[in-house]
mmCIF file of C-alpha atoms and ligand atoms in Angstrom:
data_model
loop_
_atom_site.group_PDB
_atom_site.id
_atom_site.type_symbol
_atom_site.label_atom_id
_atom_site.label_comp_id
_atom_site.label_asym_id
_atom_site.label_seq_id
_atom_site.Cartn_x
_atom_site.Cartn_y
_atom_site.Cartn_z
ATOM 1 C CA UNK A 215 -26.560 130.859 62.556
ATOM 2 C CA UNK A 216 -22.861 131.406 63.195
ATOM 3 C CA UNK A 217 -20.909 129.770 60.529
ATOM 4 C CA UNK A 218 -18.850 127.807 63.202
ATOM 5 C CA UNK A 219 -22.086 125.965 64.169
ATOM 6 C CA UNK A 220 -22.135 122.958 61.915
ATOM 7 C CA UNK A 221 -25.185 121.448 60.056
ATOM 8 C CA UNK A 222 -27.334 118.738 61.698
ATOM 9 C CA UNK A 223 -25.433 115.922 60.167
ATOM 10 C CA UNK A 224 -22.225 117.031 61.921
ATOM 11 C CA UNK A 225 -21.520 117.764 65.468
ATOM 12 C CA UNK A 226 -23.513 120.969 66.488
ATOM 13 C CA UNK A 227 -20.347 122.803 67.743
ATOM 14 C CA UNK A 228 -16.738 122.501 67.100
ATOM 15 C CA UNK A 229 -15.746 123.162 70.750
ATOM 16 C CA UNK A 230 -18.175 122.814 73.835
ATOM 17 C CA UNK A 231 -16.828 123.938 77.234
ATOM 18 C CA UNK A 232 -18.759 122.607 80.304
ATOM 19 C CA UNK A 233 -17.872 124.549 83.509
ATOM 20 C CA UNK A 234 -18.703 122.471 86.522
ATOM 21 C CA UNK A 235 -18.832 118.807 85.276
ATOM 22 C CA UNK A 236 -20.985 117.599 88.233
ATOM 23 C CA UNK A 237 -24.250 115.701 87.868
ATOM 24 C CA UNK A 238 -25.592 117.934 84.974
ATOM 25 C CA UNK A 239 -22.326 118.811 83.278
ATOM 26 C CA UNK A 240 -20.959 115.367 83.306
ATOM 27 C CA UNK A 241 -24.299 113.944 82.006
ATOM 28 C CA UNK A 242 -23.966 116.367 79.064
ATOM 29 C CA UNK A 243 -20.375 115.319 78.456
ATOM 30 C CA UNK A 244 -21.286 111.647 78.607
ATOM 31 C CA UNK A 245 -24.023 112.166 76.094
ATOM 32 C CA UNK A 246 -21.707 114.195 73.874
ATOM 33 C CA UNK A 247 -19.127 111.469 74.022
ATOM 34 C CA UNK A 248 -21.565 108.693 73.294
ATOM 35 C CA UNK A 249 -23.402 110.223 70.413
ATOM 36 C CA UNK A 250 -20.705 112.504 68.863
ATOM 37 C CA UNK A 251 -23.411 114.858 67.698
ATOM 38 C CA UNK A 252 -22.970 117.725 70.194
ATOM 39 C CA UNK A 253 -19.286 118.783 69.684
ATOM 40 C CA UNK A 254 -16.055 117.675 68.037
ATOM 41 C CA UNK A 255 -14.002 118.813 71.101
ATOM 42 C CA UNK A 256 -15.148 118.698 74.746
ATOM 43 C CA UNK A 257 -13.472 120.645 77.487
ATOM 44 C CA UNK A 258 -14.351 120.402 81.169
ATOM 45 C CA UNK A 259 -13.471 123.015 83.733
ATOM 46 C CA UNK A 260 -13.743 122.500 87.517
ATOM 47 C CA UNK A 261 -12.297 124.264 90.585
ATOM 48 C CA UNK A 262 -12.121 121.040 92.433
ATOM 49 C CA UNK A 263 -8.789 119.081 91.590
ATOM 50 C CA UNK A 264 -10.280 115.758 92.812
ATOM 51 C CA UNK A 265 -13.280 116.225 90.411
ATOM 52 C CA UNK A 266 -10.918 117.198 87.593
ATOM 53 C CA UNK A 267 -9.144 113.784 88.121
ATOM 54 C CA UNK A 268 -12.372 111.916 88.057
ATOM 55 C CA UNK A 269 -13.445 113.581 84.881
ATOM 56 C CA UNK A 270 -10.121 112.518 83.326
ATOM 57 C CA UNK A 271 -10.577 109.033 84.613
ATOM 58 C CA UNK A 272 -14.094 108.821 83.214
ATOM 59 C CA UNK A 273 -12.759 109.980 79.796
ATOM 60 C CA UNK A 274 -15.680 112.229 79.078
ATOM 61 C CA UNK A 275 -13.595 115.293 77.971
ATOM 62 C CA UNK A 276 -10.686 115.786 75.594
ATOM 63 C CA UNK A 277 -9.195 118.410 77.995
ATOM 64 C CA UNK A 278 -9.782 118.981 81.700
ATOM 65 C CA UNK A 279 -8.473 122.192 83.465
ATOM 66 C CA UNK A 280 -8.951 124.461 86.373
ATOM 67 C CA UNK A 281 -8.345 127.519 84.208
ATOM 68 C CA UNK A 282 -11.742 128.697 82.938
ATOM 69 C CA UNK A 283 -10.549 131.768 81.065
ATOM 70 C CA UNK A 284 -8.000 129.851 78.875
ATOM 71 C CA UNK A 285 -10.462 126.924 78.341
ATOM 72 C CA UNK A 286 -13.114 129.205 76.774
ATOM 73 C CA UNK A 287 -10.954 131.084 74.464
ATOM 74 C CA UNK A 288 -11.891 129.060 71.369
ATOM 75 C CA UNK A 289 -15.273 127.733 72.476
ATOM 76 C CA UNK A 290 -18.320 127.949 70.279
ATOM 77 C CA UNK A 291 -20.541 127.272 73.309
ATOM 78 C CA UNK A 292 -19.805 127.648 77.001
ATOM 79 C CA UNK A 293 -22.217 125.845 79.436
ATOM 80 C CA UNK A 294 -22.286 126.936 83.036
ATOM 81 C CA UNK A 295 -23.212 123.934 85.293
ATOM 82 C CA UNK A 296 -22.147 125.304 88.647
ATOM 83 C CA UNK A 297 -24.373 126.067 91.674
ATOM 84 C CA UNK A 298 -26.716 128.874 91.101
ATOM 85 C CA UNK A 299 -24.952 131.054 93.563
ATOM 86 C CA UNK A 300 -21.634 130.771 91.632
ATOM 87 C CA UNK A 301 -23.012 131.550 88.264
ATOM 88 C CA UNK A 302 -22.304 135.351 88.331
ATOM 89 C CA UNK A 303 -18.797 134.977 89.520
ATOM 90 C CA UNK A 304 -17.974 132.310 86.865
ATOM 91 C CA UNK A 305 -19.602 134.425 84.115
ATOM 92 C CA UNK A 306 -17.396 137.328 85.103
ATOM 93 C CA UNK A 307 -14.366 135.294 84.693
ATOM 94 C CA UNK A 308 -15.257 133.517 81.374
ATOM 95 C CA UNK A 309 -17.205 136.159 79.323
ATOM 96 C CA UNK A 310 -14.294 138.538 78.757
ATOM 97 C CA UNK A 311 -12.185 135.505 77.517
ATOM 98 C CA UNK A 312 -14.753 134.142 75.037
ATOM 99 C CA UNK A 313 -14.424 134.650 71.260
ATOM 100 C CA UNK A 314 -16.788 136.939 69.508
ATOM 101 C CA UNK A 315 -20.002 135.212 68.279
ATOM 102 C CA UNK A 316 -19.752 132.404 70.921
ATOM 103 C CA UNK A 317 -22.779 131.248 72.865
ATOM 104 C CA UNK A 318 -23.042 131.284 76.684
ATOM 105 C CA UNK A 319 -25.657 129.136 78.295
ATOM 106 C CA UNK A 320 -26.367 127.792 81.827
ATOM 107 C CA UNK A 321 -28.286 125.040 83.494
ATOM 108 C CA UNK A 322 -29.305 126.809 86.813
ATOM 109 C CA UNK A 323 -32.464 125.679 88.581
ATOM 110 C CA UNK A 324 -33.634 129.222 89.018
ATOM 111 C CA UNK A 325 -33.655 131.715 86.151
ATOM 112 C CA UNK A 326 -34.436 135.364 87.196
ATOM 113 C CA UNK A 327 -31.569 135.502 89.672
ATOM 114 C CA UNK A 328 -29.104 133.764 87.538
ATOM 115 C CA UNK A 329 -29.913 136.061 84.629
ATOM 116 C CA UNK A 330 -29.485 139.099 86.880
ATOM 117 C CA UNK A 331 -26.081 137.696 88.124
ATOM 118 C CA UNK A 332 -24.856 136.935 84.603
ATOM 119 C CA UNK A 333 -26.159 139.944 82.683
ATOM 120 C CA UNK A 334 -23.626 142.578 84.028
ATOM 121 C CA UNK A 335 -20.794 140.497 82.415
ATOM 122 C CA UNK A 336 -22.332 140.075 78.909
ATOM 123 C CA UNK A 337 -20.923 141.496 75.810
ATOM 124 C CA UNK A 338 -22.941 142.670 72.791
ATOM 125 C CA UNK A 339 -21.067 140.011 70.607
ATOM 126 C CA UNK A 340 -21.889 137.042 73.010
ATOM 127 C CA UNK A 341 -25.318 135.457 72.902
ATOM 128 C CA UNK A 342 -26.609 134.149 76.262
ATOM 129 C CA UNK A 343 -29.350 131.565 76.335
ATOM 130 C CA UNK A 344 -30.624 130.624 79.907
ATOM 131 C CA UNK A 345 -31.813 127.000 80.056
ATOM 132 C CA UNK A 346 -32.851 124.491 82.777
ATOM 133 C CA UNK A 347 -32.973 120.806 82.253
ATOM 134 C CA UNK A 348 -35.889 119.344 84.369
ATOM 135 C CA UNK A 349 -33.977 116.275 85.076
ATOM 136 C CA UNK A 350 -31.653 115.199 87.981
ATOM 137 C CA UNK A 351 -31.142 112.920 90.860
ATOM 138 C CA UNK A 352 -30.216 113.427 94.495
ATOM 139 C CA UNK A 353 -26.572 112.743 93.655
ATOM 140 C CA UNK A 354 -23.833 115.228 92.771
ATOM 141 C CA UNK A 355 -20.355 115.362 91.310
ATOM 142 C CA UNK A 356 -18.752 113.945 88.191
ATOM 143 C CA UNK A 357 -19.491 110.298 89.115
ATOM 144 C CA UNK A 358 -23.310 110.909 89.308
ATOM 145 C CA UNK A 359 -23.526 111.740 85.553
ATOM 146 C CA UNK A 360 -24.930 109.532 82.973
ATOM 147 C CA UNK A 361 -25.733 109.746 79.283
ATOM 148 C CA UNK A 362 -29.453 109.182 79.408
ATOM 149 C CA UNK A 363 -30.342 111.547 82.338
ATOM 150 C CA UNK A 364 -32.285 113.993 79.997
ATOM 151 C CA UNK A 365 -34.074 111.394 77.804
ATOM 152 C CA UNK A 366 -37.721 112.311 77.442
ATOM 153 C CA UNK A 367 -37.408 115.098 80.143
ATOM 154 C CA UNK A 368 -38.184 118.799 79.518
ATOM 155 C CA UNK A 369 -35.525 121.392 79.136
ATOM 156 C CA UNK A 370 -36.917 124.916 79.757
ATOM 157 C CA UNK A 371 -35.357 127.770 77.868
ATOM 158 C CA UNK A 372 -35.875 131.384 79.030
ATOM 159 C CA UNK A 373 -34.282 133.428 76.233
ATOM 160 C CA UNK A 374 -34.062 137.201 76.595
ATOM 161 C CA UNK A 375 -34.875 139.607 73.742
ATOM 162 C CA UNK A 376 -31.823 141.760 74.069
ATOM 163 C CA UNK A 377 -29.105 139.130 74.570
ATOM 164 C CA UNK A 378 -30.259 135.766 73.041
ATOM 165 C CA UNK A 379 -29.952 135.775 69.196
ATOM 166 C CA UNK A 380 -32.418 133.646 67.325
ATOM 167 C CA UNK A 381 -29.580 131.338 65.965
ATOM 168 C CA UNK A 382 -28.140 130.905 69.551
ATOM 169 C CA UNK A 383 -31.649 129.952 70.904
ATOM 170 C CA UNK A 384 -31.975 127.473 68.014
ATOM 171 C CA UNK A 385 -28.538 126.019 68.763
ATOM 172 C CA UNK A 386 -29.121 125.589 72.492
ATOM 173 C CA UNK A 387 -32.529 123.974 71.784
ATOM 174 C CA UNK A 388 -30.892 121.549 69.383
ATOM 175 C CA UNK A 389 -28.167 120.854 71.988
ATOM 176 C CA UNK A 390 -30.851 119.819 74.429
ATOM 177 C CA UNK A 391 -32.803 117.836 71.978
ATOM 178 C CA UNK A 392 -29.675 115.970 70.989
ATOM 179 C CA UNK A 393 -29.361 115.162 74.775
ATOM 180 C CA UNK A 394 -32.704 113.475 74.495
ATOM 181 C CA UNK A 395 -34.892 116.296 76.035
ATOM 182 C CA UNK A 396 -37.971 118.015 74.781
ATOM 183 C CA UNK A 397 -37.665 121.806 74.936
ATOM 184 C CA UNK A 398 -40.075 124.592 75.805
ATOM 185 C CA UNK A 399 -39.593 128.363 75.909
ATOM 186 C CA UNK A 400 -40.984 130.659 78.612
ATOM 187 C CA UNK A 401 -40.401 133.899 80.464
ATOM 188 C CA UNK A 402 -37.883 133.629 83.352
ATOM 189 C CA UNK A 403 -40.454 134.818 85.931
ATOM 190 C CA UNK A 404 -42.984 132.188 84.839
ATOM 191 C CA UNK A 405 -40.252 129.566 84.927
ATOM 192 C CA UNK A 406 -39.413 130.486 88.549
ATOM 193 C CA UNK A 407 -42.995 130.257 89.634
ATOM 194 C CA UNK A 408 -43.574 126.931 87.991
ATOM 195 C CA UNK A 409 -40.368 125.458 89.471
ATOM 196 C CA UNK A 410 -41.221 126.768 92.969
ATOM 197 C CA UNK A 411 -44.301 124.681 92.991
ATOM 198 C CA UNK A 412 -43.114 121.437 91.071
ATOM 199 C CA UNK A 413 -39.475 121.315 92.328
ATOM 200 C CA UNK A 414 -38.435 123.765 94.999
ATOM 201 C CA UNK A 415 -41.399 123.401 97.377
ATOM 202 C CA UNK A 416 -41.275 119.509 97.234
ATOM 203 C CA UNK A 417 -37.581 119.653 98.054
ATOM 204 C CA UNK A 418 -38.332 122.171 100.893
ATOM 205 C CA UNK A 419 -41.046 119.714 102.254
ATOM 206 C CA UNK A 420 -38.665 116.689 102.056
ATOM 207 C CA UNK A 421 -35.932 118.510 103.927
ATOM 208 C CA UNK A 422 -38.384 119.637 106.546
ATOM 209 C CA UNK A 423 -40.095 116.335 107.181
ATOM 210 C CA UNK A 424 -36.700 114.549 107.587
ATOM 211 C CA UNK A 425 -35.660 117.333 109.959
ATOM 212 C CA UNK A 426 -38.904 117.010 111.908
ATOM 213 C CA UNK A 427 -38.472 113.233 112.149
ATOM 214 C CA UNK A 428 -34.965 113.677 113.339
ATOM 215 C CA UNK A 429 -36.077 116.271 115.901
ATOM 216 C CA UNK A 430 -38.467 113.567 117.216
ATOM 217 C CA UNK A 431 -35.615 111.155 117.353
ATOM 218 C CA UNK A 432 -35.642 110.502 121.112
ATOM 219 C CA UNK A 433 -38.925 108.796 120.706
ATOM 220 C CA UNK A 434 -38.729 107.515 117.174
ATOM 221 C CA UNK A 435 -35.220 107.367 115.768
ATOM 222 C CA UNK A 436 -35.146 103.548 115.699
ATOM 223 C CA UNK A 437 -38.673 103.404 114.311
ATOM 224 C CA UNK A 438 -37.785 106.031 111.625
ATOM 225 C CA UNK A 439 -34.882 104.021 110.517
ATOM 226 C CA UNK A 440 -36.222 100.521 111.006
ATOM 227 C CA UNK A 441 -39.859 100.874 109.946
ATOM 228 C CA UNK A 442 -39.682 103.671 107.433
ATOM 229 C CA UNK A 443 -42.238 102.679 104.754
ATOM 230 C CA UNK A 444 -41.962 103.818 101.181
ATOM 231 C CA UNK A 445 -43.681 107.085 101.676
ATOM 232 C CA UNK A 446 -41.048 108.336 104.158
ATOM 233 C CA UNK A 447 -38.257 106.633 102.012
ATOM 234 C CA UNK A 448 -39.429 108.665 99.010
ATOM 235 C CA UNK A 449 -38.852 111.917 101.016
ATOM 236 C CA UNK A 450 -35.521 110.703 102.170
ATOM 237 C CA UNK A 451 -34.305 110.276 98.621
ATOM 238 C CA UNK A 452 -35.079 113.887 97.783
ATOM 239 C CA UNK A 453 -33.687 115.039 101.132
ATOM 240 C CA UNK A 454 -30.312 113.512 100.243
ATOM 241 C CA UNK A 455 -29.720 116.275 97.712
ATOM 242 C CA UNK A 456 -26.758 118.539 97.814
ATOM 243 C CA UNK A 457 -27.128 121.315 100.595
ATOM 244 C CA UNK A 458 -25.165 123.987 98.819
ATOM 245 C CA UNK A 459 -27.043 123.576 95.628
ATOM 246 C CA UNK A 460 -30.448 123.664 97.419
ATOM 247 C CA UNK A 461 -29.370 126.699 99.616
ATOM 248 C CA UNK A 462 -28.554 128.608 96.587
ATOM 249 C CA UNK A 463 -31.979 127.577 94.953
ATOM 250 C CA UNK A 464 -33.907 128.658 97.997
ATOM 251 C CA UNK A 465 -32.269 131.947 98.358
ATOM 252 C CA UNK A 466 -32.329 132.794 94.724
ATOM 253 C CA UNK A 467 -36.043 132.062 94.252
ATOM 254 C CA UNK A 468 -37.188 133.450 97.614
ATOM 255 C CA UNK A 469 -40.360 135.318 96.527
ATOM 256 C CA UNK A 470 -41.866 132.529 94.420
ATOM 257 C CA UNK A 471 -41.064 129.844 97.004
ATOM 258 C CA UNK A 472 -42.361 131.807 99.951
ATOM 259 C CA UNK A 473 -45.528 132.494 97.901
ATOM 260 C CA UNK A 474 -46.090 128.756 97.126
ATOM 261 C CA UNK A 475 -45.215 127.810 100.654
ATOM 262 C CA UNK A 476 -47.774 130.067 102.082
ATOM 263 C CA UNK A 477 -50.457 128.688 99.841
ATOM 264 C CA UNK A 478 -49.294 125.081 100.600
ATOM 265 C CA UNK A 479 -49.624 125.912 104.354
ATOM 266 C CA UNK A 480 -53.213 127.223 103.864
ATOM 267 C CA UNK A 481 -54.124 123.978 102.052
ATOM 268 C CA UNK A 482 -52.395 121.825 104.732
ATOM 269 C CA UNK A 483 -54.254 123.752 107.292
ATOM 270 C CA UNK A 484 -57.520 122.971 105.566
ATOM 271 C CA UNK A 485 -56.525 119.392 105.518
ATOM 272 C CA UNK A 486 -55.895 119.512 109.348
ATOM 273 C CA UNK A 487 -59.375 121.058 109.695
ATOM 274 C CA UNK A 488 -60.987 118.323 107.762
ATOM 275 C CA UNK A 489 -59.218 115.560 109.901
ATOM 276 C CA UNK A 490 -60.211 117.421 113.120
ATOM 277 C CA UNK A 491 -63.913 117.790 112.171
ATOM 278 C CA UNK A 492 -64.358 114.394 110.464
ATOM 279 C CA UNK A 493 -64.854 115.957 107.003
ATOM 280 C CA UNK A 494 -64.447 112.698 105.023
ATOM 281 C CA UNK A 495 -65.546 114.278 101.725
ATOM 282 C CA UNK A 496 -62.766 116.914 101.760
ATOM 283 C CA UNK A 497 -60.193 114.329 102.698
ATOM 284 C CA UNK A 498 -61.211 111.935 100.011
ATOM 285 C CA UNK A 499 -61.452 114.779 97.455
ATOM 286 C CA UNK A 500 -57.915 115.905 98.047
ATOM 287 C CA UNK A 501 -56.501 112.339 97.954
ATOM 288 C CA UNK A 502 -58.362 111.721 94.816
ATOM 289 C CA UNK A 503 -56.793 114.848 93.211
ATOM 290 C CA UNK A 504 -53.321 113.592 94.094
ATOM 291 C CA UNK A 505 -54.072 110.222 92.447
ATOM 292 C CA UNK A 506 -55.300 111.815 89.343
ATOM 293 C CA UNK A 507 -52.122 113.991 89.064
ATOM 294 C CA UNK A 508 -50.010 110.848 89.558
ATOM 295 C CA UNK A 509 -51.907 108.873 86.881
ATOM 296 C CA UNK A 510 -51.792 111.667 84.332
ATOM 297 C CA UNK A 511 -47.956 112.000 85.014
ATOM 298 C CA UNK A 512 -47.416 108.260 84.546
ATOM 299 C CA UNK A 513 -49.677 108.322 81.431
ATOM 300 C CA UNK A 514 -47.774 111.260 79.957
ATOM 301 C CA UNK A 515 -44.447 109.701 80.572
ATOM 302 C CA UNK A 516 -45.564 106.387 79.010
ATOM 303 C CA UNK A 517 -46.967 108.248 76.028
HETATM 304 N N1 LIG B 635 -28.915 118.228 90.609
HETATM 305 C C1 LIG B 635 -29.931 118.447 89.761
HETATM 306 O O1 LIG B 635 -30.755 117.445 89.843
HETATM 307 C C2 LIG B 635 -30.141 119.556 88.882
HETATM 308 C C3 LIG B 635 -29.342 120.650 88.936
HETATM 309 N N2 LIG B 635 -29.351 121.749 88.103
HETATM 310 C C4 LIG B 635 -28.724 122.972 88.303
HETATM 311 O O2 LIG B 635 -27.449 122.635 87.470
HETATM 312 C C5 LIG B 635 -26.315 123.286 88.125
HETATM 313 C C6 LIG B 635 -25.390 122.064 88.512
HETATM 314 O O3 LIG B 635 -26.009 121.203 89.347
HETATM 315 P P1 LIG B 635 -25.378 119.740 89.697
HETATM 316 O O4 LIG B 635 -24.743 119.282 88.397
HETATM 317 O O5 LIG B 635 -26.347 118.957 90.325
HETATM 318 O O6 LIG B 635 -24.186 120.180 90.634
HETATM 319 P P2 LIG B 635 -22.849 119.383 91.111
HETATM 320 O O7 LIG B 635 -22.639 119.794 92.533
HETATM 321 O O8 LIG B 635 -23.023 117.899 90.802
HETATM 322 O O9 LIG B 635 -21.819 119.922 90.121
HETATM 323 C C7 LIG B 635 -21.361 121.305 90.332
HETATM 324 C C8 LIG B 635 -19.890 121.236 89.842
HETATM 325 O O10 LIG B 635 -19.561 122.626 89.771
HETATM 326 C C9 LIG B 635 -18.196 122.704 90.243
HETATM 327 N N3 LIG B 635 -17.963 124.119 90.529
HETATM 328 C C10 LIG B 635 -18.418 124.823 91.624
HETATM 329 N N4 LIG B 635 -17.997 126.029 91.584
HETATM 330 C C11 LIG B 635 -17.248 126.148 90.482
HETATM 331 C C12 LIG B 635 -16.524 127.215 89.796
HETATM 332 N N5 LIG B 635 -16.568 128.512 90.410
HETATM 333 N N6 LIG B 635 -15.826 127.024 88.722
HETATM 334 C C13 LIG B 635 -15.862 125.783 88.155
HETATM 335 N N7 LIG B 635 -16.431 124.626 88.739
HETATM 336 C C14 LIG B 635 -17.202 124.960 89.850
HETATM 337 C C15 LIG B 635 -18.158 121.810 91.314
HETATM 338 O O11 LIG B 635 -16.856 121.367 91.772
HETATM 339 C C16 LIG B 635 -18.939 120.602 90.730
HETATM 340 O O12 LIG B 635 -18.135 119.731 90.000
HETATM 341 C C17 LIG B 635 -26.863 123.872 89.313
HETATM 342 O O13 LIG B 635 -26.985 125.305 88.981
HETATM 343 C C18 LIG B 635 -28.206 123.319 89.600
HETATM 344 O O14 LIG B 635 -29.106 124.261 90.185
HETATM 345 C C19 LIG B 635 -30.414 121.698 87.081
HETATM 346 C C20 LIG B 635 -31.122 120.662 86.922
HETATM 347 C C21 LIG B 635 -31.117 119.448 87.829
HETATM 348 O O1 LIG B 636 -34.059 114.281 92.143
HETATM 349 C C1 LIG B 636 -35.139 114.788 91.880
HETATM 350 O O2 LIG B 636 -36.234 114.368 92.107
HETATM 351 C C2 LIG B 636 -35.187 116.118 91.246
HETATM 352 O O3 LIG B 636 -36.244 116.920 91.241
HETATM 353 C C3 LIG B 636 -34.052 116.558 90.501
HETATM 354 C C4 LIG B 636 -34.015 118.024 90.209
HETATM 355 C C5 LIG B 636 -33.279 118.915 90.968
HETATM 356 C C6 LIG B 636 -33.195 120.250 90.584
HETATM 357 C C7 LIG B 636 -33.806 120.657 89.370
HETATM 358 O O4 LIG B 636 -33.669 121.914 89.029
HETATM 359 C C8 LIG B 636 -34.481 119.851 88.526
HETATM 360 C C9 LIG B 636 -34.437 118.492 88.881
#
């Protein structure tokens, strides 16, 4: 491990720079501030001056700036928390300015495309550890962040043989564990297929069902708004997510999402057939499987 990465009793890093202190970045900063075990010094970088002011007011960083290159000069770890589509551009700005031996990591929701975007900017003396905390909400920006966001949630790491040193992987794993998360390592391609089904497709369905309900607005608008039961409300929560972030996710995980969507449409078609032909067994079996999944999820969470 790099000698600037302190032992477990002390903060993990001397200086941690969070680029993009929105929901995810601000949550890391809140946690770092609360516990003092992540870094001695916290620097936040954002392109948006309004967000920079908010981060200052929240008091979650020692320094707040719009100048990414100067901010990272003395960092031990630089965490990119910007939308997936901005990762490559931000890496191209910061990597040349990082000190030798420092760690670069990101929190992007897709991994293959983010790695492809960042890799051309890497240097042999910088370790890059891609990561993805499987925790979030439909809110964005610095005010959305909170210290407990990652408690008992997974953070998936997709280290690369050629650019992620063992000590850097260990440090990033420790960082997320100190944020409250459980960590798991997997290949980037596997990550993207898993997330396509458990995260990206559900968001696609939520955006679509709200759009469809809105298209039917002439007949149903008042009913949608007035009588929306909890099922539809659950979809609207997810559908309130940030459009730029989700555009970037869909476009950067195109193949896996289209594959899972095709499979979903086949299964939805089978459900339609069962309803049309009165196939009660099929309908009950499908609903029963949904129930089981929900129960095992709740069980796992409580455990
Ligand atoms: N929202 C969620 O639930 C989750 C998001 N992620 C991923 O984490 C990343 C951040 O997501 P959120 O925190 O939700 O986004 P957010 O929209 O809340 O925050 C992004 C921040 O990045 C800033 N930013 C954008 N471009 C920038 C640039 N070029 N330089 C500096 N700052 C820049 C924005 O001003 C904003 O403050 C994304 O890649 C997303 O895919 C990962 C897990 C969960
Ligand atoms: O708000 C929700 O339900 C989420 O699923 C949040 C979320 C969004 C994007 C991710 O990459 C991971 C988690």
